[in-house]
Short mmCIF file of C-alpha atoms and ligand atoms in Angstrom, two decimals:
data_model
loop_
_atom_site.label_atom_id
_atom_site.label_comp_id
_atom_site.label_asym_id
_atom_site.label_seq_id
_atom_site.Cartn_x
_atom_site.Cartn_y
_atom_site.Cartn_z
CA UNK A 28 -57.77 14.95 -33.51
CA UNK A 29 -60.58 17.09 -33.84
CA UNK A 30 -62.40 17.57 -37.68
CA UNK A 31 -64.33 20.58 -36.66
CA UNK A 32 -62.88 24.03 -37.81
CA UNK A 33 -62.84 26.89 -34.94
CA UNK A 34 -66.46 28.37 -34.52
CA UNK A 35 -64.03 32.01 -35.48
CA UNK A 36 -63.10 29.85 -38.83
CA UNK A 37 -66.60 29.35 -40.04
CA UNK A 38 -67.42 32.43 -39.17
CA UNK A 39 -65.19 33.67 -41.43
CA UNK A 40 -66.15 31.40 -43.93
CA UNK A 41 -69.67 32.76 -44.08
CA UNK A 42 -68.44 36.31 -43.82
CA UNK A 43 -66.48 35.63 -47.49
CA UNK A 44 -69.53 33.52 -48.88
CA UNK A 45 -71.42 36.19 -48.12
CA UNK A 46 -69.39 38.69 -49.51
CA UNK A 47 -68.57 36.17 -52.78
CA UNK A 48 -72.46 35.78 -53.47
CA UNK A 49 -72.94 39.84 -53.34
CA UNK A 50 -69.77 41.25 -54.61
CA UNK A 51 -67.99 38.76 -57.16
CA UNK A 52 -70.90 36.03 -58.41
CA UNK A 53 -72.73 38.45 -60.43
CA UNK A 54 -70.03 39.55 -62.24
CA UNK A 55 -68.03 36.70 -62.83
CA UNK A 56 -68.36 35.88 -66.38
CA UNK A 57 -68.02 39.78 -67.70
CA UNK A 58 -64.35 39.94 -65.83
CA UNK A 59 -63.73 36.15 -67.59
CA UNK A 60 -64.66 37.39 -71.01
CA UNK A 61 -63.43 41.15 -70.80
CA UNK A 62 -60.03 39.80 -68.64
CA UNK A 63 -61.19 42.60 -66.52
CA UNK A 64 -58.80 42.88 -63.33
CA UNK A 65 -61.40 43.21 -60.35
CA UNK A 66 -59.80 46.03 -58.65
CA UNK A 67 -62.40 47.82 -56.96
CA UNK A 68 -63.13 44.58 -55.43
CA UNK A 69 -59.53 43.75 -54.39
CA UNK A 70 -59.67 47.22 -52.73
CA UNK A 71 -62.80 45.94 -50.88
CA UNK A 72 -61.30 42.36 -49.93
CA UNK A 73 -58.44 44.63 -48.92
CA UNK A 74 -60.30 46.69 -46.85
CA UNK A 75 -61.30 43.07 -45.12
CA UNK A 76 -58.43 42.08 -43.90
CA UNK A 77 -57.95 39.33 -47.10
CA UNK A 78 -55.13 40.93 -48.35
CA UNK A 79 -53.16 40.55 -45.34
CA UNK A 80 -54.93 37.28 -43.87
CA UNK A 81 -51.25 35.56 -42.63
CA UNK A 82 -49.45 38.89 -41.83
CA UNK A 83 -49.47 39.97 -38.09
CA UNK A 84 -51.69 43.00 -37.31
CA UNK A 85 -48.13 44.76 -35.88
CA UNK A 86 -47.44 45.21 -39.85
CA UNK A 87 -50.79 46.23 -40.67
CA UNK A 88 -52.26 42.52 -41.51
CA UNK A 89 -54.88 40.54 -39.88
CA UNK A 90 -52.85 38.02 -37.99
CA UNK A 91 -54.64 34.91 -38.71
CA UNK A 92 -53.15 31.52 -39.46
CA UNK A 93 -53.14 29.67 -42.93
CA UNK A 94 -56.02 27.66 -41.52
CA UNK A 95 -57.87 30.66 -41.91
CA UNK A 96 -56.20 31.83 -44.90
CA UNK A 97 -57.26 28.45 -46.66
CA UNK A 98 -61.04 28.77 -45.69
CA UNK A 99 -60.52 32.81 -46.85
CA UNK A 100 -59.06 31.13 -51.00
CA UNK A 101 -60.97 28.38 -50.88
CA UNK A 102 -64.78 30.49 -50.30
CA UNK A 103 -63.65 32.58 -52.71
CA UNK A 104 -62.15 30.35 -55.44
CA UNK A 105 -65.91 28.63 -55.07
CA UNK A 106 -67.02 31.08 -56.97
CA UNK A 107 -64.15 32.81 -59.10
CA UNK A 108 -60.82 30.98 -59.42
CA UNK A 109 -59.82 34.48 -60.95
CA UNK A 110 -60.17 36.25 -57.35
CA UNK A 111 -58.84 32.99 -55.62
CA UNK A 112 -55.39 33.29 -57.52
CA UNK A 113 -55.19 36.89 -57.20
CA UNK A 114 -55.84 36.67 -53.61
CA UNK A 115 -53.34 33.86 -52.84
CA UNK A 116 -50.32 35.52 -55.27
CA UNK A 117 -50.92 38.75 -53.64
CA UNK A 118 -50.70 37.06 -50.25
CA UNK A 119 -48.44 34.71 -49.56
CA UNK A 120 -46.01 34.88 -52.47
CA UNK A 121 -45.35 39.14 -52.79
CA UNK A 122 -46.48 40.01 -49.35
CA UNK A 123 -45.71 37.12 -47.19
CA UNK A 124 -41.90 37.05 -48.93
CA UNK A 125 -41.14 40.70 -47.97
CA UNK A 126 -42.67 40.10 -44.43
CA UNK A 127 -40.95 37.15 -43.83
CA UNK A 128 -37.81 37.55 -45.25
CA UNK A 129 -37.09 41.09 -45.05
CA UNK A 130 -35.89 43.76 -42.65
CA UNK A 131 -38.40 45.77 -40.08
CA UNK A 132 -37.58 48.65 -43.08
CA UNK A 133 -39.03 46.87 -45.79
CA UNK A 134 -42.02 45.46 -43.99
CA UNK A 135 -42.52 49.22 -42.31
CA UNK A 136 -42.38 50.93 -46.21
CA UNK A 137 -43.91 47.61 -48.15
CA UNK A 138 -45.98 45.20 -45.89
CA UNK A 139 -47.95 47.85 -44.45
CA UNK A 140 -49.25 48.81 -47.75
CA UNK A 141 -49.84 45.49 -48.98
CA UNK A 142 -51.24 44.02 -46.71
CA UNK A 143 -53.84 46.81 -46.32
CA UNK A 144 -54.59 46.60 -49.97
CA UNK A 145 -53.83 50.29 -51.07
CA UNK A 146 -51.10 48.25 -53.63
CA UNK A 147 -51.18 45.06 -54.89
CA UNK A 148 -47.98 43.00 -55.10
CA UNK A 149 -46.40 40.56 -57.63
CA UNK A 150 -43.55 37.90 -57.52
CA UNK A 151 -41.50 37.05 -60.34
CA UNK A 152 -39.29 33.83 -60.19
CA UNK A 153 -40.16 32.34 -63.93
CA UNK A 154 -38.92 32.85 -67.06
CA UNK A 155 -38.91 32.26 -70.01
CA UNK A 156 -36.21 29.39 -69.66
CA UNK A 157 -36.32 28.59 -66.19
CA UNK A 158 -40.21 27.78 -64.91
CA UNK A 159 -39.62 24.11 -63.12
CA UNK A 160 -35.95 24.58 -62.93
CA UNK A 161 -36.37 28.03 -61.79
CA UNK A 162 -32.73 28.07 -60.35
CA UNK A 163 -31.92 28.30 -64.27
CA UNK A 164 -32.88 32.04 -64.04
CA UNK A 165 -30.94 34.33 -65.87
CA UNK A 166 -32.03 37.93 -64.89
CA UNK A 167 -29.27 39.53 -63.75
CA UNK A 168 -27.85 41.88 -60.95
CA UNK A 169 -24.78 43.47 -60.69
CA UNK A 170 -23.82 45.55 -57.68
CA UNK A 171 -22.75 49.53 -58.19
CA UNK A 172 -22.43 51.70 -55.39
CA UNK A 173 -25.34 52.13 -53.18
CA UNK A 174 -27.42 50.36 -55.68
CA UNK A 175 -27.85 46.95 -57.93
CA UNK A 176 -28.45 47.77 -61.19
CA UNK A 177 -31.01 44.93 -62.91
CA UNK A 178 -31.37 43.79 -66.27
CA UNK A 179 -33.73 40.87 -67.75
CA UNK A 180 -37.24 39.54 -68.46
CA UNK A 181 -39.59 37.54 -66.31
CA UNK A 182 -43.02 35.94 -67.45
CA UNK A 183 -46.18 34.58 -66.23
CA UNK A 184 -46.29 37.20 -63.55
CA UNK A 185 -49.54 37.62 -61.51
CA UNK A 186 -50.00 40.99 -61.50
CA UNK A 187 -47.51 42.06 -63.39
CA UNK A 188 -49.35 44.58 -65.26
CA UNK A 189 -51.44 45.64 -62.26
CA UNK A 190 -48.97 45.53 -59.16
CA UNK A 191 -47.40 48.20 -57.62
CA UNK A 192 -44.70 46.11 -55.50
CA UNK A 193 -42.52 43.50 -57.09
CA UNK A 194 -40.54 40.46 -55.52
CA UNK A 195 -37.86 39.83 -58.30
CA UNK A 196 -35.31 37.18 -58.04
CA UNK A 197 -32.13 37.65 -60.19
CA UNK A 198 -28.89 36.65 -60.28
CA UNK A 199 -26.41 38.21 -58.07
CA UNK A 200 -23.11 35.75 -58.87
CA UNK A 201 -22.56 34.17 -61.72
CA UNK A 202 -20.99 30.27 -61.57
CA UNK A 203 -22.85 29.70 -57.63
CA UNK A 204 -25.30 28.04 -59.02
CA UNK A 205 -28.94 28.39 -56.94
CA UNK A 206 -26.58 29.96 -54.24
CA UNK A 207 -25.89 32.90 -56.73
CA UNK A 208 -29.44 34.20 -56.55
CA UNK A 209 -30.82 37.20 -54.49
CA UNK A 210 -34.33 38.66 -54.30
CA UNK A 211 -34.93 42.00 -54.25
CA UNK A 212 -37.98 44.63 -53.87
CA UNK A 213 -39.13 46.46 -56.97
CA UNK A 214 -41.73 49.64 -57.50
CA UNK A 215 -43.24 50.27 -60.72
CA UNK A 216 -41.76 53.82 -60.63
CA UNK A 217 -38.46 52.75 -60.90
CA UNK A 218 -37.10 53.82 -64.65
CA UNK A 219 -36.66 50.68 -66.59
CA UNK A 220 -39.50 48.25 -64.48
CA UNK A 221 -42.37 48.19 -66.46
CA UNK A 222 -44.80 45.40 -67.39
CA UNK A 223 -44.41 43.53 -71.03
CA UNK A 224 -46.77 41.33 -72.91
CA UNK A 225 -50.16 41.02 -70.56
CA UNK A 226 -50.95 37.15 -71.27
CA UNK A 227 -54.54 36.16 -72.98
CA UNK A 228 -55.24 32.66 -71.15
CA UNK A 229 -57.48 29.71 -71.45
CA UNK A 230 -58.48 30.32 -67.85
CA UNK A 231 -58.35 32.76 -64.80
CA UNK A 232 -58.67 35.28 -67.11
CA UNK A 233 -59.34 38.04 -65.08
CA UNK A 234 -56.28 37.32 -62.81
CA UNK A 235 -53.71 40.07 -64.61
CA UNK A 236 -50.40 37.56 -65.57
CA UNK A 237 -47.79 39.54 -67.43
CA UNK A 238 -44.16 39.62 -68.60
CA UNK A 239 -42.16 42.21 -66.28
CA UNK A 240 -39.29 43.83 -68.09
CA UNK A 241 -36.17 45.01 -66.32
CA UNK A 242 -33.46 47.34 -68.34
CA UNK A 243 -31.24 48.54 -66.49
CA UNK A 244 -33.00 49.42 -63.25
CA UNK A 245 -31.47 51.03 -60.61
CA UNK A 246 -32.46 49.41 -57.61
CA UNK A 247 -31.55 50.95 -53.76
CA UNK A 248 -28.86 48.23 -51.99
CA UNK A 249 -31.77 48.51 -49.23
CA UNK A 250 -33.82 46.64 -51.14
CA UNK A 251 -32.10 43.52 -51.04
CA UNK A 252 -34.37 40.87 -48.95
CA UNK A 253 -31.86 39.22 -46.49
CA UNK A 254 -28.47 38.28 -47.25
CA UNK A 255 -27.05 38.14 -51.05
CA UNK A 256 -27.15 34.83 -52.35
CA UNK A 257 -30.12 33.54 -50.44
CA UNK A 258 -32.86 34.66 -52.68
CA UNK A 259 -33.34 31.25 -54.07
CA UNK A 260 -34.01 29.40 -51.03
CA UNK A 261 -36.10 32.40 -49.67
CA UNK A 262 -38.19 31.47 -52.90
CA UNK A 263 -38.75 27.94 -52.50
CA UNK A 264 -39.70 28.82 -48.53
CA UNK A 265 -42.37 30.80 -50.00
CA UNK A 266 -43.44 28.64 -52.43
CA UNK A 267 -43.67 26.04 -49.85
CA UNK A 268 -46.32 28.74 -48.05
CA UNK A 269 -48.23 28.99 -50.77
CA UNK A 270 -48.70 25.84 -52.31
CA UNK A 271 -51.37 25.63 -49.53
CA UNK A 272 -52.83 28.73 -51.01
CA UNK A 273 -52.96 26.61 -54.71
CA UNK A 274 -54.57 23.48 -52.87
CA UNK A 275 -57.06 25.88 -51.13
CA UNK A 276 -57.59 27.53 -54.48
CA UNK A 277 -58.48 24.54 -56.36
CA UNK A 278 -60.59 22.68 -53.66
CA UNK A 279 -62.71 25.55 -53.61
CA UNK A 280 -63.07 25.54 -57.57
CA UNK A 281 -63.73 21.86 -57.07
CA UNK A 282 -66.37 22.10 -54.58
CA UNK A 283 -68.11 25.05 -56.82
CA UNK A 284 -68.14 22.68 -59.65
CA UNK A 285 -69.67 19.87 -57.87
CA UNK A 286 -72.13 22.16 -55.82
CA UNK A 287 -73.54 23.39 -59.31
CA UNK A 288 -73.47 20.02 -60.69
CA UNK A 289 -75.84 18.52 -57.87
CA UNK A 290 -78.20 20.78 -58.68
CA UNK A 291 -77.77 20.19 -62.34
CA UNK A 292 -78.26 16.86 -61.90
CA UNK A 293 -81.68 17.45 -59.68
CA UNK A 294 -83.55 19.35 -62.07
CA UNK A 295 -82.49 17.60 -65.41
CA UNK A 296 -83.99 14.86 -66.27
CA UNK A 297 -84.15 12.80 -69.25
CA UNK A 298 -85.78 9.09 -69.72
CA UNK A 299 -88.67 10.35 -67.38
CA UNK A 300 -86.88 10.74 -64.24
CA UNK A 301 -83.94 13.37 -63.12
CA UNK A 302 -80.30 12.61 -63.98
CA UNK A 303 -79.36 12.24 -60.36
CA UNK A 304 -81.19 9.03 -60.10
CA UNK A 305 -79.27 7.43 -62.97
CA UNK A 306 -76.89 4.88 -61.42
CA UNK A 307 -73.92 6.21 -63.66
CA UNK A 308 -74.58 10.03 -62.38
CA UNK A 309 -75.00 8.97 -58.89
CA UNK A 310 -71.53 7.80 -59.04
CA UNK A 311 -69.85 10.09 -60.67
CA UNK A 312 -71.19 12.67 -57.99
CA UNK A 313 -69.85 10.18 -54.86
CA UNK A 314 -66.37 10.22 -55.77
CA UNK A 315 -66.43 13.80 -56.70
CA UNK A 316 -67.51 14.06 -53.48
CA UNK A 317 -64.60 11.70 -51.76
CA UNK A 318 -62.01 13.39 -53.43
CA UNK A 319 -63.12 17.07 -52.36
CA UNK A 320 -63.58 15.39 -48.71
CA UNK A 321 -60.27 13.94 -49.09
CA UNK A 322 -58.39 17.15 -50.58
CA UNK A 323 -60.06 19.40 -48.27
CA UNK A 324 -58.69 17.39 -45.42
CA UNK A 325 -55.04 17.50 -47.00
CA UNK A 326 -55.67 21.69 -47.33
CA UNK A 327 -56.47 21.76 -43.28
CA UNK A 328 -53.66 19.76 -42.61
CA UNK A 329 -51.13 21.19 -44.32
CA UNK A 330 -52.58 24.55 -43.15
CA UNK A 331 -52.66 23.45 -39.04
CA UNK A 332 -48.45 21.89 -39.28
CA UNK A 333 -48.10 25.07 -40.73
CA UNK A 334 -49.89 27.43 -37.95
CA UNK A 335 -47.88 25.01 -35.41
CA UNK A 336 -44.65 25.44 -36.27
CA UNK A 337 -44.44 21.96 -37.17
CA UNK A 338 -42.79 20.40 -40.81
CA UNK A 339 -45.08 21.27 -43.68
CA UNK A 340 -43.52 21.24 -47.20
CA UNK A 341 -44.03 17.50 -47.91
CA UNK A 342 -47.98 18.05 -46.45
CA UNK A 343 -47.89 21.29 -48.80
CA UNK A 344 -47.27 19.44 -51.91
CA UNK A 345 -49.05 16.58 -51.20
CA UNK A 346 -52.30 19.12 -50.83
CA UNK A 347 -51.30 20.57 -53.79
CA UNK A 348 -50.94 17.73 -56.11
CA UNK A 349 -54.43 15.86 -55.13
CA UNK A 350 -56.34 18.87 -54.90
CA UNK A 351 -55.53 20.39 -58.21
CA UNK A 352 -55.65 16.81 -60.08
CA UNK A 353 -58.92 16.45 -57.88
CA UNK A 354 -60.20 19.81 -59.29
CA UNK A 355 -59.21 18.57 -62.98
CA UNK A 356 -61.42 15.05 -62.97
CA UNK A 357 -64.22 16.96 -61.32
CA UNK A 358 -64.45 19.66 -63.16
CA UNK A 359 -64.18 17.04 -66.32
CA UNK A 360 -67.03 15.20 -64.49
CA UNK A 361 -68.92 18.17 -64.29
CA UNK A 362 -69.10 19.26 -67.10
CA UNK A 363 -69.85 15.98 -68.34
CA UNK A 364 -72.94 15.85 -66.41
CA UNK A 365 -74.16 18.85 -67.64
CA UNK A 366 -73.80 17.07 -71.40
CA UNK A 367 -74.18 19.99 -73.50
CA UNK A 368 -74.86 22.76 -71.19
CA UNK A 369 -71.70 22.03 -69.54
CA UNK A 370 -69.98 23.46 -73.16
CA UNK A 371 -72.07 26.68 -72.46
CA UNK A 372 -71.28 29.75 -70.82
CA UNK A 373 -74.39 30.23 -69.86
CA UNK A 374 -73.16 27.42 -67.08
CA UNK A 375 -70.94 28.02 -64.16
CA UNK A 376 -68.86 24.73 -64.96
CA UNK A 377 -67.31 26.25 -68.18
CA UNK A 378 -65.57 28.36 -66.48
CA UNK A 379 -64.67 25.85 -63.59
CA UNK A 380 -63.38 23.63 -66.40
CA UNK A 381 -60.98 26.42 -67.85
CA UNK A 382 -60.14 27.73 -64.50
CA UNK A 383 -59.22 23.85 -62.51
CA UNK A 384 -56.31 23.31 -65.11
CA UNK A 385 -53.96 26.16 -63.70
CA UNK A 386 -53.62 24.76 -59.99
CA UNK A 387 -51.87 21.24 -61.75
CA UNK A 388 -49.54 24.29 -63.28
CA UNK A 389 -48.70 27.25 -61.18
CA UNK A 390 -46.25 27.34 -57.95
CA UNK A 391 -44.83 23.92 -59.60
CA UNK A 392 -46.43 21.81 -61.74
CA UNK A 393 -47.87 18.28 -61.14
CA UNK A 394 -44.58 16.99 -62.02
CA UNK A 395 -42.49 19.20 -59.28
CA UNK A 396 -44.85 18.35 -56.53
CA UNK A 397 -44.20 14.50 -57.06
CA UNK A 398 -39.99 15.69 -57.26
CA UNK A 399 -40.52 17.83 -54.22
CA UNK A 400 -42.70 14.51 -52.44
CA UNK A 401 -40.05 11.99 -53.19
CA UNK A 402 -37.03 14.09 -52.26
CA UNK A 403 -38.67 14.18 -48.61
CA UNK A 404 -38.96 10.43 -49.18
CA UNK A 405 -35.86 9.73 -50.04
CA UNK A 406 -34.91 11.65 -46.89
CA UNK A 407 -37.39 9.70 -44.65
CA UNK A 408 -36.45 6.01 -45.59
C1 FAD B 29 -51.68 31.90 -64.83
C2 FAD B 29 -50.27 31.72 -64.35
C3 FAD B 29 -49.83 32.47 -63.27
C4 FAD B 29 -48.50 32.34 -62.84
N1 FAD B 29 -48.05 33.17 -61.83
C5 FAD B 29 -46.72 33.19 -61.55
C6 FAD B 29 -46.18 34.16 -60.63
O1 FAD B 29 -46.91 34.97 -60.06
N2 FAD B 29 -44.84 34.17 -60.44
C7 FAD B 29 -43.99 33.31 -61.05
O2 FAD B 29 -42.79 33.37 -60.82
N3 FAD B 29 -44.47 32.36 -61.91
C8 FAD B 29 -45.80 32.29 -62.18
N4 FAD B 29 -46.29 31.36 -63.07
C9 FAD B 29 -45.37 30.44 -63.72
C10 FAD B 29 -45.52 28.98 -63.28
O3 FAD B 29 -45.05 28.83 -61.97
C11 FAD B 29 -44.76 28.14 -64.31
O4 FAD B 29 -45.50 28.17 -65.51
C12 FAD B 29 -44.56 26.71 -63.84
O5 FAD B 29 -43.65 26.66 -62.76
C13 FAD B 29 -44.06 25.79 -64.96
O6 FAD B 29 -42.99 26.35 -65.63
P1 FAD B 29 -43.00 26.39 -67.24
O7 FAD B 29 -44.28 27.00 -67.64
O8 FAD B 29 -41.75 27.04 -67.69
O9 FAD B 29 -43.01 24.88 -67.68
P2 FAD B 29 -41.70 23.94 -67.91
O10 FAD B 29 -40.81 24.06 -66.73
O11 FAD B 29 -41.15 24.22 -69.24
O12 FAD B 29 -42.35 22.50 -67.90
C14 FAD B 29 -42.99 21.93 -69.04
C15 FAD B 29 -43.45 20.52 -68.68
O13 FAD B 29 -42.31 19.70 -68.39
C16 FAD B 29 -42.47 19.13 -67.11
N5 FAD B 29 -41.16 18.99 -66.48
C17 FAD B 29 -40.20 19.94 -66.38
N6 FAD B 29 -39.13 19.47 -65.75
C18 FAD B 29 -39.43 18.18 -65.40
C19 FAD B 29 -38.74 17.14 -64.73
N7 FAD B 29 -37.52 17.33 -64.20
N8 FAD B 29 -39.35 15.94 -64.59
C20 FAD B 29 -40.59 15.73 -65.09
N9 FAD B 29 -41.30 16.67 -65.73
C21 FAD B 29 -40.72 17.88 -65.89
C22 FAD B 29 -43.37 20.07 -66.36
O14 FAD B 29 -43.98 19.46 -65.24
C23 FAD B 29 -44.33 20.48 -67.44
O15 FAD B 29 -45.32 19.50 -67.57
C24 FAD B 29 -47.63 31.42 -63.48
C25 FAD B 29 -48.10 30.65 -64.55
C26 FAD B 29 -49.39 30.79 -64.99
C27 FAD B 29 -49.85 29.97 -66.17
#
């Protein structure tokens, strides 16, 4: 067992800090206040390779591993959870569900594209009555011809406003339960698909999350990823994928909260001496900094059984869970230390604070990644 990432890893790690620092710090809090979608950037990070980090470079990606692809959220998220989210939604939910489920077709007219950037992708499973029991879904599609025609709502969609390409799961039979669902490929030309409400959040608010409103649109039978009736277990595949994204995501939120907050905590002082030296500080800041040691070594981990082939869903969910309840104490700690200042926006660990509380949420709550742990319990013992 060897703890020291790939000298090509950290590499790429600096190469996204650097490009973080330059590119997204300065700008940060005008896309947070204005919920300004950082497109230009996107385009840039596209024009990196991070749009396409997991896809092979046969379809246009840059055929690293989700080792890589963690390090790639996780630098980012450090300093804008915003960028993080929209970088792991666009990548391993939209793009990585066409390219692994779909046809050489669809990855030929859709991955390439993607992956590359020039479009940026979205991928609707919720509702707004079926989130943790997504199989509760009630979009519909019904089969006419040489097309489905689709009818429904879906909300909380990352880039539903902004995206170009569209994974949509509806529901293809009725009475088969979770076996009645299909996913399909949508383009925002198509008459009928067009965003809805665009959602005004307590955090990541310049990720784009909107309702995506289907009436009646005509989508080509070729668009149908894999076999009918298999949409919903393509779905949780993917969300098993990119649960490692959401760890990633919020370890690097967590470590930019606690980075900031050392500092804080160097130059403050108050009864004559700096804060850091207070006994109470000094311990807050230690097991901030086991848990991020901790849920950084459940992100590798579940990133490497990944890249190896090997069983990962149970690692994936365990990464999840601690590193976005890790994110949520620290960046409570944080701003904590910061007393007052930490209230401010004049203070990175505002932001961090609003930011943290999605990752317990998104691609299954805290509650679904303790269901999804137990069921592999119950199947171990
Ligand atoms: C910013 C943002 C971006 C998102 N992006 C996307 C996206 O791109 N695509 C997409 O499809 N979805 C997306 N989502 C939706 C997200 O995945 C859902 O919000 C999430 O799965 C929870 O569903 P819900 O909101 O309907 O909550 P509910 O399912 O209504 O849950 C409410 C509460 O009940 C708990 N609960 C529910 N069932 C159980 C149970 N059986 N046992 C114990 N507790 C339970 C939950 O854990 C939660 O605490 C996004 C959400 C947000 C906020």
């Amino acid at each position: 067992m060897d703890f020291t990432l790939p000298e090509h890893v950290e590499a790429l790690r600096e190469e996204v800090r650097r490009f973080a620092h330059r590119e997204i710090r300065p700008h940060v809090m005008t896309w947070d206040e204005g919920k300004v979608f950082p497109m230009e950037v996107m385009r840039k990070l596209g024009a990196m390779g991070m749009l396409g980090v997991i896809i092979p470079e046969a379809w246009g990606g840059s055929g690293m591993g989700y080792l890589e692809y963690a390090v790639v959220v996780e630098e980012l998220s450090r300093v804008d959870g915003s960028v993080g989210l929209s970088v792991a939604a666009h990548n391993s939910l939209c793009t990585n569900h066409i390219y692994a489920q779909g046809n050489d077709g669809q990855r030929e007219r859709y991955v390439r594209r993607l992956a590359a950037g020039e479009v940026m992708g979205a991928w609707a499973l919720t509702e707004p009555e079926a989130g943790s029991d997504a199989g509760a879904l009630r979009t519909v599609a019904r089969r006419q011809g040489d097309h489905w025609v689709l009818n429904g709502s879906k909300n909380f969609a990352t880039h539903g406003t902004v995206g170009e390409i569209a994974v949509v799961m509806a529901r293809t039979r009725e009475g088969a339960g979770t076996d009645g669902i299909s996913a399909f490929i949508l383009e925002k030309g198509m008459k009928g698909f067009r965003a809805g409400k665009q959602e005004n959040k307590l955090g990541m608010r310049a990720s784009d999350t909107s309702e995506l409103i289907l009436e009646d649109v005509e989508v080509p039978a070729a668009n149908l990823l894999g076999e009918e009736g298999v949409g919903f277990r393509q779905a949780m595949k993917t969300l098993d994928g990119g649960r490692i994204s959401i760890a990633a995501l919020a370890l690097g939120m967590a470590q930019g909260a606690f980075e900031a907050t050392v500092k804080y905590a160097s130059f403050r002082r108050t009864f004559g001496t700096p804060i850091f030296e207070h006994q109470a500080v000094q311990f807050k800041l230690a097991d901030m900094a086991v848990q991020i040691e901790a849920a950084r070594l459940l992100v590798y981990k579940a990133a490497c059984l990944k890249d190896k082939g090997l069983p990962y869903a149970k690692a994936a969910s365990i990464a999840k869970l601690h590193a976005s309840e890790t994110a949520c104490r620290v960046a409570d700690d944080a701003v904590q230390i910061h007393g007052g200042y930490g209230f401010i926006k004049d203070y990175p660990v505002e932001k961090f604070y609003r930011d943290v509380k999605l990752c317990t949420i998104g691609e299954g709550t805290s509650e679904v990644q303790r269901m999804v742990i137990a069921r592999h319990l119950h199947r171990e013992f």
